[in-house]
Amino acid sequence: MDDNTTISLNAKAILEKTFVPHGNGYDPDEVDAFLDQIIRDYRAFEAYYKEAKEYTVSLETSLRNAKEKINKLEVENASYSSRLAGVKDTDEVNSTNIELINRIRRLETELFKRGADPNLIK
């Protein structure tokens, strides 16, 4: 395979590589071929490293944005909590609730008489 993302060597293979003696040294073509293989592996490692680094930066940016959004939501939640602190959270029926419901009903009836649908009012 000759693409730049396939790794064909590992540390053990490099360490155990032996070259056939050739005259006063090694066969230059064999050494050159082996070094070409090492270079391809290093290019693949560099591509993996670059991709991993870019992905890490992307994840860190996303995490920072998410934390900022959480902080804004917490501030907003605190604001709403303080604004609604006086509102009673109860399902009890009382005379005030009944009066409000009757008033809403009368207002809706009047709107219907005038040709407006209160369900469409936002």
Short mmCIF file of C-alpha atoms in Angstrom, two decimals, residues 57-67:
data_model
loop_
_atom_site.label_atom_id
_atom_site.label_comp_id
_atom_site.label_asym_id
_atom_site.label_seq_id
_atom_site.Cartn_x
_atom_site.Cartn_y
_atom_site.Cartn_z
CA VAL A 57 -8.68 21.71 19.45
CA SER A 58 -12.18 21.31 18.02
CA LEU A 59 -13.34 19.40 21.10
CA GLU A 60 -11.76 21.95 23.43
CA THR A 61 -13.50 24.77 21.55
CA SER A 62 -16.84 22.95 21.74
CA LEU A 63 -16.33 22.30 25.44
CA ARG A 64 -15.46 25.97 26.09
CA ASN A 65 -18.57 27.08 24.14
CA ALA A 66 -20.74 24.61 26.07
CA LYS A 67 -19.36 25.88 29.40
#
